[in-house]
Amino acid sequence: MAMGTALVYDEEMTKYKLLWVDPACKIEVPERLTVSHEALVLSGLAERCVSIPVREATDGDILLVHSEEYLEAVKKTPSLSLEDLMTFTQQYGDVYFHPNIYHCAKLAVGATLQLVDSVMMEKVKNGMALVRPPGHHSQRSAANGFCVFNNVAIAACYAKKNYGVKRVLIVDWDVHHGQGVQYQFEDDPSVLYFSWHRYEHQSYWPKLRESDYDSVGKDKGAGFNINVPWNKVGMDNSDYLAAFFHVLLPVAYEFCPDLVLVCAGFDSAIGDPEGHMCATPDIFAHLTHLLMNLAGGKLCAVLEGGYNLTSLAQSVCQTVQTLLGDPCPPPKELPGPCKSAVESIHCVRSAHKQYWCCFSHAADLPVSERSTKRCKAEEKQPTGVEHTGGGVQEEDEVKGEELEVVWPEPPLRPAPPAHTVVVLPGGEAPPDGCKPFTSQHTPSPVILNRLRESFSEGSDGEDTLTALCVLIDLVEEMERNKIRNGLALVDSVSTAMRCAVQHAVTTSLTNRVLLVCVGDGVVPAHFTHDGKAILVQISAKESEVQKSKYHFPVYLKKGCSDVAGFMQTVLSILLPLAYEYNPSLVLLALMPHSGVFHDAWLQLTGLLQSLAHGHTLVLMQESEKVFVNSTASALQGNPAPSLGPLGAPLPEDMVSLERLRQRMQQDWKLLQNTDGDMGTKSTSDEHR
Ligand code: Q9C
Ligand code: ZN
């Protein structure tokens, strides 16, 4: 299995800049690259990466996307006079040329291709390329939006050509629409392009009709272009996560890419003078993590925009640190998406419901809202005034004065000294890279007594007690951040779970436990009454009733064995719930004979690692021994295998999941994906 994270960078790409006065271009400065790289070095992240040299792209590479005429024209720019450079520049929008930019643009493409090579040849697991100029706005025969060659579009073509990659997912989290990427792959079903972007009903640059949600792709590529237009500024962590849970991730899993490319622009983060959004740099840890179990972990992030140097550098570090496998910082305060974001998400889902099974039961649009552009433009309010924090109003910009936006530094993300420990019945060898866990402490008499009272019904009383003591000790070591993950093979999942959660909620350290049970079996739900624990059980038992406000039985007709229904549950119900709950510990239980598809279980295990500082305790019934090695591997951050393109979940499951989601969205705002009367209005809407 490939290991390590590549970092592709060369200082040469800082050696061009704007040589004349142009307010539209003055934010694109060499320091964008130097501060990002410097931050990686100072934080110690750079030296943990595998450093990969850049190269110059060849003409052949560039011609994968661009026309010969355009390439020849750009080739001449190094010898142009300043005046001729300015004239040459004027034929394009929001871009500038410099005598050295052609050289840098070749390095930017070459750096991206070096990254793709390292990942595809399994020299590394994943990586990031820090490049200038960016790429996603450039088109077959045009420079645009600071971009000269389309680095990521070229990379997708290159991967298809050189590595036989069948499906590429491009995630464009830059705040601008990468129209260059959209144009390149519009009719191509082998490349799925997802972009969210500041749009404001077509009033924000590049002001294109085709950036709206109803541009879904053409001909064979219909359904493979996904635009999420943000019609307000100030979108925050909740809005971004909602777009991932309710749009990108379900489609991405259904599509099943062989490679994920990220147009990693950080102008979508707080403080950016272009984006005016409010998402904090730590959100990129989560966006990255949520993509890391696709394509067997083959993920290449390539820098695009990002113009607030502080926000940019922090966001780059968050991304790289996640690629390296450090625990994600828990996202705090997720009030749910704002009304405008829900509306955009609703529109995208309905525009794509004919193309993707995961949206087959998505709500239709009210007839009056076929186009957000047409319908909303009239009722449009002055931009930004509803938002606080990130919004800088037009007048301020005219005066040339940006209000200073401040936010706390992202928290540190220390990795515990021990990564994954296992508790196996006597004599079993621990899986690769795991230490067997042995109790360091003898349990206090208080604990022993409590255990004896609650758990010694069985015949082998003392043995059970000893085993439970070990589990309790393990939970405590995880709470102390001495150990990241644990995996225990137990003779009764149900008892072990009851014991672990009871202990966790009675200690002062852990106040929120997320319990996830996969498969049928009696699971005690009484400890969920006060919200100190919440329980999600995915099973085939229809009779299961909700026992408390914090108990969520999810019924699937064929139980966990239906991969599509299982993943739909995980992505659109469990993850948003889990993120909003923000657990301090995750207990993941594999019930006997759950029937869960092995790789789907591993996907779940991997995905849950972004919560609770990465602390998951997995409890598995002894009969499920064949899952031990692979589960331990997933806990250690190794990407789960791809599931293959997913088919349709059973229609009746889709109906019941949708009903459950609608019920839950009253209390859990991150589950909202539908605007209008069927959904409840978010309480956080008023100030937006
Ligand atoms: N105030 C990238 O982020 N200027 N390009 C818009 C509106 C163009 C951004 C001016 C911004 C281009 C890669
Ligand atoms: Zn941008």
XYZ file of C-alpha atoms and ligand atoms in Angstrom:
702
model
C 0.000 0.000 0.000
C 1.280 3.435 -0.963
C 2.389 5.605 1.936
C 3.319 9.216 2.468
C 2.198 12.605 1.260
C 3.874 14.436 -1.605
C 4.603 18.143 -1.540
C 5.438 19.646 -4.904
C 6.834 23.157 -4.828
C 9.488 25.303 -6.457
C 10.378 28.848 -5.535
C 10.768 29.657 -9.224
C 6.970 29.982 -9.409
C 7.181 33.094 -7.197
C 9.215 34.847 -9.859
C 6.615 36.764 -11.768
C 4.309 39.586 -10.728
C 2.023 42.341 -11.934
C 4.135 45.034 -13.603
C 1.484 47.713 -14.091
C -1.535 49.085 -12.261
C -4.601 46.879 -12.440
C -6.939 46.778 -9.423
C -8.482 43.495 -10.589
C -5.116 41.708 -10.516
C -3.266 43.278 -7.628
C -4.218 40.519 -5.185
C -2.418 37.804 -7.128
C 1.043 38.193 -5.586
C 4.167 36.003 -5.286
C 3.814 36.057 -1.483
C 0.809 33.751 -1.833
C 3.237 30.957 -2.505
C 6.034 31.990 -0.166
C 3.767 32.369 2.882
C 2.036 29.057 2.181
C 5.321 27.216 1.861
C 6.856 29.032 4.807
C 3.888 28.047 6.999
C 4.337 24.403 6.029
C 8.020 24.591 6.929
C 7.512 26.418 10.225
C 4.776 24.029 11.355
C 7.010 21.037 10.635
C 4.576 19.721 8.048
C 6.878 20.222 5.056
C 9.535 17.895 6.415
C 6.974 15.175 7.030
C 6.074 15.218 3.333
C 7.907 13.575 0.466
C 9.367 16.461 -1.489
C 8.866 16.011 -5.233
C 10.660 18.215 -7.760
C 8.701 20.147 -10.348
C 9.294 19.835 -14.074
C 8.390 21.899 -17.100
C 5.301 20.645 -18.875
C 5.925 19.613 -22.467
C 3.999 21.025 -25.421
C 2.282 17.657 -25.594
C 1.050 18.011 -22.016
C -0.314 21.501 -22.630
C -1.952 20.498 -25.914
C -4.064 17.941 -24.024
C -6.330 20.890 -23.227
C -5.142 23.992 -25.082
C -5.003 24.894 -28.757
C -1.791 25.101 -30.720
C -2.488 28.750 -31.597
C -2.900 29.698 -27.955
C 0.235 27.823 -26.880
C 2.259 29.482 -29.643
C 0.960 32.897 -28.620
C 1.845 32.372 -24.940
C 5.281 31.060 -25.986
C 6.097 34.462 -27.429
C 5.300 36.398 -24.252
C 8.782 36.139 -22.636
C 10.317 38.341 -25.307
C 7.557 40.958 -25.508
C 8.159 44.528 -24.396
C 6.192 45.794 -21.418
C 3.836 47.609 -23.726
C 3.266 44.565 -25.917
C 2.685 42.432 -22.815
C -0.028 44.843 -21.724
C -1.635 44.744 -25.134
C -1.462 40.952 -25.236
C -3.036 40.803 -21.779
C -5.961 42.997 -22.804
C -7.558 40.368 -25.012
C -8.300 38.262 -21.892
C -10.222 38.903 -18.690
C -8.743 39.500 -15.235
C -5.273 38.171 -15.940
C -1.790 39.616 -16.450
C 1.309 38.460 -18.270
C 4.952 38.874 -17.320
C 8.138 37.864 -19.152
C 8.561 34.887 -16.764
C 4.946 33.757 -16.511
C 5.163 31.308 -19.402
C 8.016 29.561 -17.627
C 6.061 29.489 -14.367
C 2.892 28.296 -16.097
C 4.852 25.364 -17.560
C 6.169 24.597 -14.070
C 2.661 24.825 -12.594
C 1.381 22.246 -15.069
C 4.550 20.165 -14.641
C 4.262 20.281 -10.846
C 0.681 19.057 -11.088
C 1.678 16.219 -13.407
C 4.596 15.253 -11.138
C 2.052 14.960 -8.336
C -0.242 12.820 -10.463
C 2.709 10.607 -11.417
C 3.781 10.122 -7.793
C 0.265 9.200 -6.717
C -0.521 6.972 -9.692
C 2.832 5.142 -9.470
C 2.151 4.691 -5.746
C 5.300 6.474 -4.643
C 3.009 8.309 -2.248
C -0.570 7.968 -1.107
C -1.658 11.546 -1.834
C -0.230 15.029 -2.057
C -0.428 18.714 -2.712
C 1.127 20.961 -5.345
C 1.721 24.618 -4.459
C 1.636 26.373 -7.794
C 1.372 29.750 -9.511
C -0.227 30.663 -11.848
C -3.487 28.927 -10.959
C -5.410 27.092 -13.662
C -9.145 26.552 -13.419
C -10.292 29.666 -15.320
C -8.088 29.154 -18.355
C -9.682 27.777 -21.469
C -8.678 26.044 -24.688
C -7.601 29.310 -26.289
C -7.743 31.821 -23.510
C -6.071 32.959 -20.343
C -8.496 34.177 -17.694
C -8.775 34.981 -13.980
C -4.999 34.857 -13.242
C -4.811 31.492 -15.032
C -2.667 30.667 -18.061
C -2.831 26.886 -18.466
C -5.484 24.711 -16.886
C -3.306 22.675 -14.517
C -6.027 20.410 -13.170
C -7.854 19.856 -16.472
C -4.550 18.859 -18.058
C -3.873 16.540 -15.118
C -7.214 14.766 -15.605
C -6.513 14.181 -19.315
C -2.963 13.096 -18.511
C -4.108 10.548 -15.921
C -6.621 9.100 -18.362
C -4.046 8.883 -21.131
C -1.046 7.606 -19.169
C -2.597 5.487 -16.450
C -5.788 4.238 -17.988
C -7.788 5.983 -15.316
C -11.459 5.528 -16.181
C -13.140 8.041 -13.911
C -11.755 11.269 -12.477
C -13.499 13.391 -9.878
C -12.556 17.075 -9.829
C -13.622 18.904 -6.674
C -13.312 22.666 -7.073
C -13.637 24.277 -3.663
C -12.192 27.575 -4.843
C -14.730 30.398 -4.394
C -14.822 31.083 -8.136
C -16.403 28.941 -10.784
C -13.735 27.057 -12.731
C -15.507 27.628 -16.004
C -12.385 26.466 -17.876
C -12.714 23.039 -16.313
C -16.455 22.944 -16.974
C -15.985 23.764 -20.683
C -13.254 21.157 -21.068
C -15.295 18.248 -19.730
C -18.882 19.345 -20.339
C -19.700 16.428 -22.633
C -17.341 13.933 -20.993
C -18.851 11.386 -18.567
C -15.407 10.165 -17.492
C -14.706 13.390 -15.610
C -17.128 14.494 -12.921
C -16.680 18.186 -12.163
C -18.064 19.641 -8.929
C -17.773 23.340 -8.174
C -19.282 25.628 -5.613
C -18.856 29.310 -6.208
C -19.914 32.777 -5.209
C -22.616 33.620 -7.730
C -25.143 36.067 -6.302
C -27.600 35.396 -9.080
C -25.021 35.936 -11.757
C -23.837 39.293 -10.462
C -20.459 38.026 -9.257
C -17.461 37.408 -11.521
C -17.246 35.724 -14.037
C -21.011 36.445 -14.218
C -21.826 33.511 -16.441
C -25.273 32.075 -17.033
C -23.634 28.653 -17.268
C -22.338 28.764 -13.693
C -25.850 28.177 -12.357
C -27.081 24.862 -10.944
C -28.911 23.971 -14.137
C -25.696 23.547 -16.156
C -25.494 19.819 -15.642
C -23.319 18.835 -18.610
C -24.116 17.998 -22.204
C -24.816 14.920 -24.321
C -23.055 11.882 -22.819
C -21.719 14.140 -20.106
C -25.165 15.153 -18.839
C -25.157 14.814 -15.061
C -21.367 14.992 -14.792
C -21.148 18.734 -14.211
C -22.339 19.888 -10.815
C -22.545 23.570 -9.949
C -23.522 24.814 -6.513
C -24.022 28.559 -6.888
C -23.798 30.535 -3.630
C -26.238 33.380 -3.932
C -25.084 35.156 -0.803
C -21.710 35.929 0.673
C -20.847 34.797 4.196
C -21.290 31.063 3.618
C -19.738 29.215 6.540
C -18.602 25.794 7.721
C -22.176 24.484 7.974
C -22.982 25.547 4.431
C -19.881 23.863 3.027
C -20.455 20.665 4.977
C -24.105 20.563 3.931
C -23.053 20.799 0.277
C -20.649 17.901 0.833
C -23.146 15.692 2.699
C -26.143 16.359 0.494
C -24.612 16.878 -2.942
C -20.978 16.013 -3.490
C -20.416 12.909 -1.381
C -23.482 10.896 -2.450
C -22.677 11.550 -6.106
C -18.958 10.941 -5.645
C -19.597 7.542 -4.058
C -22.086 6.639 -6.746
C -19.594 7.717 -9.436
C -16.667 5.879 -7.832
C -13.634 7.751 -9.149
C -10.221 6.155 -9.734
C -8.567 9.477 -8.946
C -9.622 12.626 -7.101
C -8.196 15.989 -8.133
C -8.922 19.038 -6.015
C -8.900 22.560 -7.407
C -7.761 23.697 -3.999
C -8.450 27.399 -3.927
C -8.665 28.968 -0.490
C -10.412 32.184 -1.461
C -13.481 30.335 -0.151
C -12.124 30.786 3.384
C -12.777 33.578 5.872
C -10.954 36.846 5.388
C -10.557 36.510 1.659
C -10.979 39.823 -0.143
C -12.545 38.104 -3.169
C -14.752 35.466 -1.620
C -16.198 37.238 1.416
C -17.125 33.851 2.850
C -16.956 32.881 6.544
C -15.738 29.268 6.540
C -12.691 28.887 8.791
C -9.407 27.310 7.688
C -10.005 24.167 9.770
C -12.963 23.291 7.533
C -10.457 22.286 4.854
C -9.235 19.547 7.152
C -12.728 18.086 6.971
C -13.312 18.653 3.283
C -10.009 16.901 2.630
C -10.737 14.054 5.005
C -14.169 13.434 3.523
C -12.561 12.876 0.113
C -9.708 10.682 1.313
C -11.569 7.382 1.193
C -12.578 7.768 -2.439
C -10.423 6.340 -5.217
C -8.475 4.216 -2.728
C -7.111 7.436 -1.270
C -5.597 8.736 -4.531
C -6.039 12.463 -3.953
C -4.076 15.309 -5.533
C -4.738 18.830 -4.244
C -3.555 21.635 -6.499
C -3.512 25.258 -5.360
C -5.811 27.672 -7.170
C -6.890 30.962 -5.534
C -6.562 32.346 -2.003
C -5.731 36.020 -1.453
C -5.729 36.649 2.280
C -2.222 35.521 3.102
C -3.037 34.504 6.688
C -6.160 32.575 5.803
C -4.430 31.011 2.808
C -1.420 29.775 4.762
C -3.588 28.340 7.547
C -5.870 26.608 5.066
C -2.961 25.076 3.162
C -1.558 23.729 6.441
C -4.922 22.246 7.438
C -5.166 20.492 4.100
C -1.659 19.060 4.145
C -1.891 18.001 7.780
C -5.010 16.026 6.946
C -3.343 14.396 3.957
C -0.604 13.344 6.393
C -3.208 11.651 8.595
C -3.264 13.796 11.725
C -6.592 13.939 13.581
C -8.985 16.635 12.381
C -9.816 19.497 14.738
C -13.441 19.055 15.837
C -15.580 21.608 14.010
C -17.414 23.604 16.609
C -20.677 25.466 16.306
C -22.387 24.114 13.253
C -25.742 25.887 13.286
C -26.779 24.308 10.000
C -26.842 25.799 6.534
C -28.435 29.204 5.962
C -31.652 29.523 3.993
C -29.876 30.601 0.842
C -27.484 27.649 0.990
C -30.341 25.194 1.515
C -32.077 26.719 -1.471
C -28.990 26.258 -3.658
C -28.533 22.678 -2.469
C -32.182 21.934 -3.100
C -31.895 23.312 -6.652
C -28.801 21.259 -7.479
C -30.311 18.047 -6.146
C -33.469 18.498 -8.117
C -31.588 19.444 -11.308
C -29.590 16.220 -10.981
C -32.237 13.794 -9.802
C -32.663 12.258 -13.229
C -28.934 11.448 -13.419
C -28.073 10.111 -9.965
C -29.807 7.357 -7.994
C -28.854 9.035 -4.718
C -31.120 11.950 -5.655
C -33.975 9.880 -7.040
C -36.192 10.890 -4.142
C -34.964 14.457 -3.816
C -37.647 17.107 -3.622
C -38.664 18.822 -6.845
C -38.419 22.543 -7.189
C -41.516 24.621 -6.816
C -42.549 25.522 -10.388
C -41.761 29.164 -9.783
C -38.137 28.417 -9.020
C -36.881 26.748 -12.159
C -34.086 29.267 -12.328
C -32.606 30.934 -9.307
C -31.246 33.548 -11.645
C -34.538 34.518 -13.202
C -36.627 34.383 -10.077
C -34.298 35.758 -7.503
C -32.722 38.607 -9.407
C -35.808 40.798 -8.956
C -36.128 40.322 -5.247
C -32.432 40.778 -4.806
C -31.261 42.821 -1.895
C -28.078 44.840 -1.640
C -25.277 42.259 -1.485
C -23.843 41.226 1.783
C -25.873 43.339 4.167
C -27.600 40.383 5.772
C -24.325 38.839 6.717
C -22.035 39.782 9.506
C -18.368 38.991 9.858
C -17.206 38.150 6.378
C -19.170 40.595 4.320
C -17.472 43.674 3.074
C -19.843 45.895 1.230
C -19.427 47.302 -2.218
C -18.897 50.864 -0.965
C -15.956 49.784 1.122
C -14.391 48.172 -1.874
C -14.874 51.266 -3.967
C -13.049 53.226 -1.309
C -10.425 50.498 -1.530
C -10.689 49.723 2.157
C -11.246 46.177 3.250
C -12.651 45.785 6.709
C -10.297 43.670 8.721
C -11.736 40.258 9.487
C -10.378 38.312 12.415
C -10.781 34.710 13.464
C -9.022 32.447 15.954
C -6.012 30.425 14.856
C -6.886 26.853 14.014
C -6.294 24.579 17.012
C -3.239 22.348 17.123
C -3.815 18.769 16.083
C -1.500 16.631 18.172
C -1.345 12.972 17.256
C -1.458 10.724 20.350
C 1.713 8.681 21.009
C -0.054 5.408 20.167
C -2.191 5.240 17.048
C -4.252 2.059 17.151
C -4.300 -0.602 19.835
C -6.147 -3.888 19.871
C -7.706 -6.114 22.473
C -7.892 -9.648 21.125
C -8.689 -12.927 22.832
C -5.581 -14.706 24.116
C -2.844 -15.621 21.723
C -4.018 -13.752 18.637
C -1.292 -11.752 16.901
C -2.081 -8.046 16.567
C -2.639 -6.699 13.045
C 0.252 -4.870 11.332
C 1.190 -1.650 13.015
C -1.038 -2.170 16.074
C 0.047 -2.750 19.616
C -1.864 -5.100 21.855
C -3.431 -3.131 24.665
C -2.725 -4.233 28.157
C -4.220 -2.644 31.212
C -1.843 -0.384 33.085
C -4.102 0.239 36.024
C -6.028 -1.937 38.377
C -9.580 -0.674 38.439
C -10.716 1.154 41.528
C -13.054 -0.687 43.904
C -15.801 1.773 42.975
C -15.562 0.842 39.323
C -15.278 -2.840 40.075
C -18.398 -2.741 42.165
C -20.324 -0.874 39.545
C -19.258 -3.378 36.934
C -20.155 -6.292 39.169
C -23.630 -4.875 39.711
C -24.317 -4.225 36.068
C -22.549 -6.951 34.189
C -22.106 -10.177 36.107
C -25.246 -11.985 35.059
C -23.268 -14.491 32.984
C -21.778 -17.773 34.171
C -18.174 -16.701 33.517
C -18.563 -13.666 35.752
C -14.957 -12.897 36.701
C -13.598 -13.346 33.149
C -16.187 -10.968 31.776
C -15.355 -8.498 34.490
C -11.660 -8.579 33.683
C -12.355 -8.058 29.999
C -14.608 -5.111 30.739
C -11.995 -3.550 32.983
C -9.569 -3.618 30.100
C -12.092 -1.830 27.903
C -12.676 0.843 30.502
C -8.993 1.402 30.817
C -8.739 1.710 27.050
C -11.496 4.325 26.935
C -9.659 6.293 29.591
C -6.383 6.165 27.721
C -8.170 7.451 24.639
C -9.741 10.260 26.637
C -6.297 11.187 27.931
C -5.144 11.369 24.323
C -2.519 8.688 24.958
C -4.093 6.433 22.369
C -5.987 7.433 19.262
C -8.020 4.331 18.393
C -8.924 0.981 19.830
C -10.308 -2.204 18.421
C -11.655 -4.944 20.650
C -12.925 -8.359 19.716
C -15.452 -9.227 22.400
C -17.775 -12.083 23.227
C -20.758 -9.776 23.542
C -20.792 -6.512 21.633
C -23.928 -5.495 23.395
C -22.444 -5.863 26.881
C -19.123 -4.339 25.912
C -20.871 -1.360 24.405
C -23.081 -0.833 27.399
C -20.067 -0.961 29.652
C -17.890 1.361 27.565
C -20.572 3.991 27.081
C -21.685 3.883 30.675
C -18.149 4.476 31.806
C -17.544 7.179 29.243
C -20.605 9.211 30.140
C -20.002 8.964 33.874
C -16.444 10.245 33.681
C -16.143 13.996 33.526
C -13.878 13.943 30.492
C -16.318 12.650 27.926
C -19.631 14.348 27.605
C -20.826 13.275 24.189
C -20.527 9.737 22.854
C -21.625 8.802 19.372
C -22.669 5.161 19.172
C -22.944 3.603 15.776
C -24.255 0.042 15.591
C -24.068 -1.855 12.370
C -26.456 -4.774 12.208
C -29.319 -6.240 14.188
C -29.136 -7.017 17.851
C -30.424 -5.662 21.075
C -28.690 -2.454 21.913
C -29.453 -0.812 25.205
C -30.660 2.701 24.476
C -31.375 3.970 27.987
C -28.147 5.938 28.190
C -29.307 8.169 25.351
C -32.052 9.855 27.373
C -30.027 12.900 28.369
C -28.078 13.426 25.143
C -24.756 12.429 26.678
C -24.811 9.677 24.118
C -26.611 9.320 20.821
C -27.212 6.032 19.103
C -27.584 5.263 15.437
C -28.339 1.662 14.584
C -28.539 0.504 10.995
C -30.462 -2.745 10.816
C -33.051 -4.811 9.008
C -35.363 -4.804 11.988
C -38.432 -2.860 11.024
C -39.986 -3.192 14.444
C -37.247 -1.117 16.032
C -38.795 1.932 17.655
C -37.185 5.179 18.638
C -36.574 4.882 22.355
C -35.533 8.458 23.013
C -34.850 11.766 21.349
C -31.265 10.660 20.882
C -31.920 7.192 19.524
C -32.064 6.759 15.766
C -32.923 3.306 14.495
C -32.388 3.243 10.727
C -34.246 0.511 8.966
C -33.082 -0.888 5.632
C -35.106 -3.643 4.017
C -32.076 -5.810 3.315
C -30.211 -4.451 6.295
C -26.599 -3.452 5.934
C -26.033 -5.789 3.003
C -27.456 -3.241 0.559
C -24.351 -1.161 -0.128
C -26.144 1.733 -1.823
C -28.712 2.101 0.960
C -26.015 1.723 3.592
C -23.849 4.452 2.053
C -26.826 6.741 1.576
C -27.520 6.369 5.300
C -23.919 7.025 6.231
C -23.431 10.063 3.996
C -26.736 11.903 4.279
C -27.961 10.935 7.754
C -25.178 9.665 9.976
C -22.405 12.096 9.001
C -24.446 15.313 9.233
C -25.886 14.143 12.544
C -22.460 13.194 13.839
C -20.901 16.496 12.785
C -23.630 18.524 14.404
C -23.450 16.447 17.583
C -19.668 16.826 17.702
C -18.865 13.772 19.820
C -15.840 13.507 22.062
C -15.755 9.753 21.497
C -17.066 7.465 18.779
C -18.043 3.906 19.630
C -18.507 1.830 16.532
C -20.046 -1.590 16.985
C -20.190 -4.418 14.500
C -23.059 -6.673 15.493
C -22.955 -10.410 14.818
C -24.036 -11.428 11.313
C -24.689 -7.849 10.283
C -24.291 -8.792 6.643
C -22.513 -5.487 6.036
C -20.389 -5.459 2.906
C -16.794 -5.552 4.101
C -15.595 -2.513 2.142
C -18.656 -0.470 3.105
C -17.831 -1.116 6.761
C -14.288 0.082 6.105
C -15.604 3.234 4.419
C -17.714 3.940 7.489
C -14.769 3.320 9.788
C -12.564 5.636 7.743
C -15.128 8.413 7.436
C -15.830 8.524 11.178
C -12.163 9.256 11.846
C -12.710 12.973 11.265
C -14.769 13.220 14.459
C -13.776 13.273 18.119
C -10.102 14.076 17.402
C -9.973 10.779 15.572
C -10.909 8.742 18.642
C -12.877 5.652 17.683
C -13.318 2.518 19.726
C -14.464 -0.340 17.532
C -16.205 -3.258 19.185
C -16.641 -6.414 17.171
C -18.280 -9.684 17.974
C -15.788 -12.570 18.045
C -17.602 -14.217 15.162
C -16.639 -11.239 12.936
C -12.916 -11.929 13.249
C -12.313 -11.663 9.499
C -12.873 -7.908 9.843
C -10.070 -7.365 12.348
C -7.071 -6.745 10.097
C -8.832 -4.535 7.586
C -10.608 -2.539 10.300
C -7.328 -1.956 12.095
C -5.873 -0.769 8.811
C -8.763 1.669 8.274
C -8.339 2.966 11.832
C -4.693 3.625 11.060
C -5.767 5.940 8.275
C -5.274 3.641 5.347
C -7.876 4.442 2.711
C -10.770 2.024 2.420
C -11.081 0.159 -0.884
C -13.474 1.634 -3.450
C -16.972 0.209 -3.455
C -17.388 0.203 -7.216
C -19.998 2.411 -8.858
C -23.085 2.229 -6.664
C -26.481 1.294 -8.018
C -29.832 2.439 -6.747
C -30.840 1.844 -3.153
C -34.194 0.077 -2.817
C -36.977 2.561 -3.528
C -38.736 1.737 -0.270
C -35.499 2.386 1.638
C -35.115 5.725 -0.122
C -38.621 6.639 0.953
C -38.083 5.665 4.566
C -34.669 7.340 4.728
C -36.160 10.529 3.333
C -38.948 10.369 5.894
C -36.402 9.872 8.678
C -34.274 12.748 7.406
C -37.264 15.050 7.342
C -38.168 14.142 10.889
C -34.618 14.592 12.110
C -34.006 17.916 10.371
C -36.250 19.668 12.893
C -33.628 19.063 15.575
C -30.523 18.580 13.440
C -30.095 21.433 11.011
C -27.193 19.894 9.147
C -29.634 17.320 7.772
C -31.531 19.990 5.863
C -31.266 19.812 2.106
C -34.645 21.028 1.008
C -36.108 24.473 0.981
C -39.782 25.276 1.246
C -42.648 24.125 3.371
C -41.674 20.479 3.586
C -38.621 21.468 5.577
C -38.537 23.540 8.705
C -36.872 26.872 8.650
C -33.527 27.071 10.294
C -33.408 29.214 13.369
C -30.141 30.571 12.114
C -31.866 32.030 9.072
C -32.973 35.260 10.630
C -29.606 36.946 10.672
C -28.738 35.855 7.190
N -13.839 41.692 -7.785
C -8.643 32.511 -9.022
O -9.042 32.552 -7.869
N -11.252 39.055 -10.472
N -8.922 33.470 -9.866
C -12.597 39.288 -10.109
C -14.054 40.889 -8.970
C -10.928 37.786 -11.002
C -9.723 34.582 -9.463
C -12.791 40.728 -9.759
C -10.621 36.766 -9.957
C -9.911 35.570 -10.509
C -7.791 31.385 -9.463
Zn -10.677 31.721 -6.962
